[in-house]
Coordinates of C-alpha atoms in Angstrom, one line a residue:
Chain A
X4 CA 9.8 1.3 -15.7
X5 CA 11.3 -1.1 -12.8
X6 CA 8.9 -3.1 -11.1
X7 CA 8.8 -5.2 -8.1
X8 CA 7.5 -8.9 -9.3
X9 CA 5.7 -11.6 -7.3
X10 CA 4.9 -15.1 -7.6
X11 CA 2.6 -16.8 -7.6
X12 CA -0.3 -14.5 -8.4
X13 CA -2.6 -17.1 -6.6
X14 CA -2.1 -19.7 -4.0
X15 CA -4.4 -22.1 -2.3
X16 CA -3.3 -24.1 0.4
X17 CA -4.5 -26.3 2.9
X18 CA -4.7 -25.4 6.7
X19 CA -2.0 -26.0 8.5
X20 CA 0.6 -25.9 5.5
X21 CA 3.6 -23.9 5.2
X22 CA 3.6 -21.4 2.0
X23 CA 6.3 -19.2 0.7
X24 CA 5.5 -16.1 -1.1
X25 CA 8.1 -14.8 -3.5
X26 CA 9.4 -11.4 -4.3
X27 CA 11.8 -9.9 -6.7
X28 CA 12.3 -6.0 -5.5
X29 CA 13.7 -3.5 -7.7
X30 CA 17.2 -3.8 -8.1
X31 CA 18.7 -0.7 -6.6
X32 CA 16.4 -0.8 -3.7
X33 CA 17.6 -1.3 -0.4
X34 CA 13.9 -1.5 1.8
X35 CA 11.9 -4.2 1.4
X36 CA 8.2 -4.6 2.7
X37 CA 5.2 -7.0 3.2
X38 CA 1.6 -5.8 3.3
X39 CA -1.3 -8.0 3.7
X40 CA -5.1 -6.9 2.8
X41 CA -7.7 -9.3 3.7
X42 CA -10.4 -9.0 0.9
X43 CA -12.6 -5.7 1.5
X44 CA -10.7 -4.4 4.1
X45 CA -7.4 -1.8 4.4
X46 CA -4.0 -2.5 3.4
X47 CA -1.8 -3.2 6.6
X48 CA 1.9 -3.4 7.0
X49 CA 3.6 -6.7 7.9
X50 CA 7.6 -6.2 7.9
X51 CA 9.9 -4.0 6.8
X52 CA 13.8 -5.3 6.1
X53 CA 16.5 -3.7 5.7
X54 CA 20.3 -4.6 5.9
X55 CA 19.4 -8.4 6.1
X56 CA 17.5 -7.8 9.2
X57 CA 14.0 -6.9 10.2
X58 CA 13.9 -3.1 10.8
X59 CA 10.2 -2.9 12.2
X60 CA 7.0 -5.3 12.3
X61 CA 3.5 -5.0 13.3
X62 CA 1.7 -7.1 16.1
X63 CA 0.1 -9.4 13.1
X64 CA 3.9 -10.6 12.1
X65 CA 3.8 -13.2 14.9
X66 CA 6.1 -16.3 15.4
X67 CA 4.0 -17.8 12.3
X68 CA 5.6 -15.4 9.7
X69 CA 9.4 -15.1 8.5
X70 CA 11.0 -13.4 6.1
X71 CA 14.2 -14.1 4.2
X72 CA 16.4 -12.5 1.5
X73 CA 18.0 -15.9 0.4
X74 CA 20.2 -14.4 -2.5
X75 CA 21.0 -10.9 -3.7
X76 CA 17.1 -10.9 -5.9
X77 CA 14.7 -12.2 -3.5
X78 CA 12.7 -11.5 -0.9
X79 CA 10.4 -14.0 0.7
X80 CA 7.8 -14.4 3.3
X81 CA 7.1 -17.8 4.8
X82 CA 4.2 -18.8 6.9
X83 CA 4.6 -21.5 8.7
X84 CA 1.1 -23.4 9.1
X85 CA -1.5 -21.4 7.7
X86 CA -4.5 -20.7 9.1
X87 CA -8.3 -19.5 7.5
X88 CA -7.6 -16.0 8.6
X89 CA -4.3 -15.4 6.8
X90 CA -6.4 -15.6 3.5
X91 CA -5.5 -12.2 1.9
X92 CA -3.8 -10.8 -0.8
X93 CA 0.0 -10.2 0.1
X94 CA 1.9 -7.0 -1.3
X95 CA 5.3 -6.7 -1.4
X96 CA 6.9 -3.4 -1.9
X97 CA 10.4 -1.9 -1.9
X98 CA 11.8 1.4 -1.7
X99 CA 15.2 3.5 -2.3
X100 CA 15.6 5.1 1.3
X101 CA 13.9 6.4 4.4
X102 CA 10.8 8.5 3.9
X103 CA 9.5 6.1 1.0
X104 CA 11.1 7.5 -1.5
X105 CA 10.7 5.2 -4.8
X106 CA 8.1 3.2 -2.7
X107 CA 6.8 0.6 -5.4
X108 CA 4.3 -2.2 -5.2
X109 CA 4.4 -5.5 -6.7
X110 CA 1.0 -6.6 -7.9
X111 CA 0.3 -9.3 -5.3
X112 CA -0.5 -12.8 -4.2
X113 CA -3.6 -13.9 -3.3
X114 CA -3.5 -16.5 -0.9
X115 CA -6.4 -18.6 -0.2
X116 CA -6.0 -21.2 3.1
X117 CA -9.0 -24.1 2.7
Chain B
X26 CA 1.7 7.1 15.8
X27 CA 1.0 8.1 12.4
X28 CA -2.8 7.4 11.3
X29 CA -4.7 7.9 8.3
X30 CA -8.5 9.1 8.3
X31 CA -10.6 8.7 5.2
X32 CA -14.2 9.6 5.9
X33 CA -16.0 8.7 3.1
X34 CA -16.6 5.0 2.4
X35 CA -18.9 5.2 -0.4
X36 CA -19.0 8.1 -3.2
X37 CA -21.1 8.3 -6.2
X38 CA -20.3 11.0 -9.2
X39 CA -21.7 11.2 -12.5
X40 CA -19.6 10.9 -15.4
X41 CA -18.3 14.5 -16.0
X42 CA -18.6 15.5 -12.8
X43 CA -15.6 16.9 -10.3
X44 CA -14.7 14.5 -7.7
X45 CA -13.0 15.2 -4.2
X46 CA -11.6 12.3 -1.8
X47 CA -10.6 13.6 1.7
X48 CA -7.9 12.3 3.6
X49 CA -6.9 13.3 7.1
X50 CA -3.6 12.3 8.7
X51 CA -2.2 12.7 12.1
X52 CA 1.6 12.6 12.5
X53 CA 4.0 14.7 14.3
X54 CA 6.4 16.0 11.7
X55 CA 6.2 16.8 8.0
X56 CA 4.9 13.3 6.4
X57 CA 5.1 11.8 3.2
X58 CA 1.5 11.6 1.7
X59 CA 0.5 9.2 -1.0
X60 CA -2.6 8.4 -2.6
X61 CA -2.8 4.9 -4.4
X62 CA -5.5 3.3 -6.6
X63 CA -7.0 0.0 -6.8
X64 CA -9.3 -1.8 -9.4
X65 CA -11.4 -4.7 -7.9
X66 CA -9.0 -8.0 -7.6
X67 CA -5.9 -5.8 -8.9
X68 CA -2.7 -4.2 -7.0
X69 CA -1.9 -0.8 -5.8
X70 CA -1.0 1.8 -8.4
X71 CA 0.4 5.0 -7.1
X72 CA -1.7 8.1 -8.5
X73 CA 0.6 10.6 -6.7
X74 CA 2.6 11.4 -4.1
X75 CA 4.0 14.4 -1.6
X76 CA 7.5 14.5 -0.4
X77 CA 7.9 18.4 0.0
X78 CA 7.6 21.8 -1.9
X79 CA 4.5 22.6 -4.2
X80 CA 1.4 21.6 -2.0
X81 CA -0.5 21.0 -5.0
X82 CA 0.8 17.8 -6.6
X83 CA -0.5 16.5 -10.1
X84 CA -0.3 12.7 -10.5
X85 CA -1.6 10.4 -13.3
X86 CA -4.7 10.2 -15.0
X87 CA -5.6 13.6 -14.6
X88 CA -5.6 13.6 -10.9
X89 CA -4.1 16.1 -8.5
X90 CA -3.9 16.7 -4.4
X91 CA -3.5 19.5 -2.5
X92 CA -1.4 19.3 1.1
X93 CA -2.7 21.8 3.5
X94 CA -0.6 21.7 6.5
X95 CA -3.3 23.6 8.6
X96 CA -5.9 20.8 8.2
X97 CA -4.0 17.8 8.3
X98 CA -5.1 16.9 4.8
X99 CA -4.2 15.8 1.4
X100 CA -7.5 15.4 -0.7
X101 CA -7.6 14.0 -4.1
X102 CA -9.6 16.0 -6.7
X103 CA -10.3 15.3 -10.4
X104 CA -12.1 17.9 -12.6
X105 CA -14.0 15.5 -14.8
X106 CA -14.8 12.0 -13.9
X107 CA -14.5 9.0 -16.3
X108 CA -16.4 5.7 -15.7
X109 CA -13.1 3.9 -15.7
X110 CA -12.2 5.9 -12.5
X111 CA -14.4 3.5 -10.5
X112 CA -12.2 1.7 -8.2
X113 CA -11.1 2.1 -4.4
X114 CA -9.3 4.8 -3.3
X115 CA -6.3 4.6 -0.4
X116 CA -4.6 7.7 1.2
X117 CA -1.3 6.8 3.0
X118 CA 1.3 8.0 4.9
X119 CA 4.8 7.3 6.0
X120 CA 6.9 9.1 8.5
X121 CA 9.4 11.3 6.5
X122 CA 13.1 11.8 6.8
X123 CA 12.5 12.7 10.2
X124 CA 11.4 9.2 11.7
X125 CA 8.3 7.1 11.9
X126 CA 9.9 4.4 10.0
X127 CA 9.5 3.4 6.3
X128 CA 6.0 1.8 6.8
X129 CA 3.2 3.0 4.9
X130 CA -0.1 3.4 6.9
X131 CA -3.0 3.2 4.9
X132 CA -6.7 4.7 5.0
X133 CA -9.5 2.6 5.2
X134 CA -10.3 3.4 1.6
X135 CA -13.2 5.1 -0.5
X136 CA -15.1 3.3 -3.0
X137 CA -15.9 5.4 -6.0
X138 CA -19.0 4.4 -8.3
X139 CA -19.2 6.3 -11.3
X140 CA -23.1 6.7 -12.8
X141 CA -23.3 7.1 -16.5

């Protein structure tokens, strides 16, 4: 079964550093997403991406965050200057089309900012 | 805006007992609904989903859920719980073909504990 692959599985970074979280969505999917889950809390939507541009973003997704699809397979989330409160599990997801058809999540990257 | 409510934060059941986890959603049109399970430190595993058609949907691991439009509910059930079912369960909604975008809105989760 096709999978969404995320690397690394764990990342520890110092406050103020830039981090890039990487994802390889399912190859025939057209919509890509990032979600965040702070420890013990619910999963929150960050951003969706379609046709090489952001289609929707939440209030969490401020100027410190950016997304990119640098080639035909990778989808990245960059946090420019990490803060302690950015510590969370970050999930990448992809879907075939509108309405959540084929929505598939990766196994996540646990980001710890120290 | 779409929203999801999971009224039970924690539920404890005995192994072999039946289980029902509640989920209520708020959305103007026909939603697409999902249940995910998350074991500690792990990712999200899809249990089942409802898009249209039969309102009783079967999922993996013996779970099922019933979509009730009149009650705006999508409760998850299992007739006999196993100790390995202990995990956190999230209900989620996406806007469907009529709009609301593609983002999943999650409930706050229900932590299931299974007593042996």
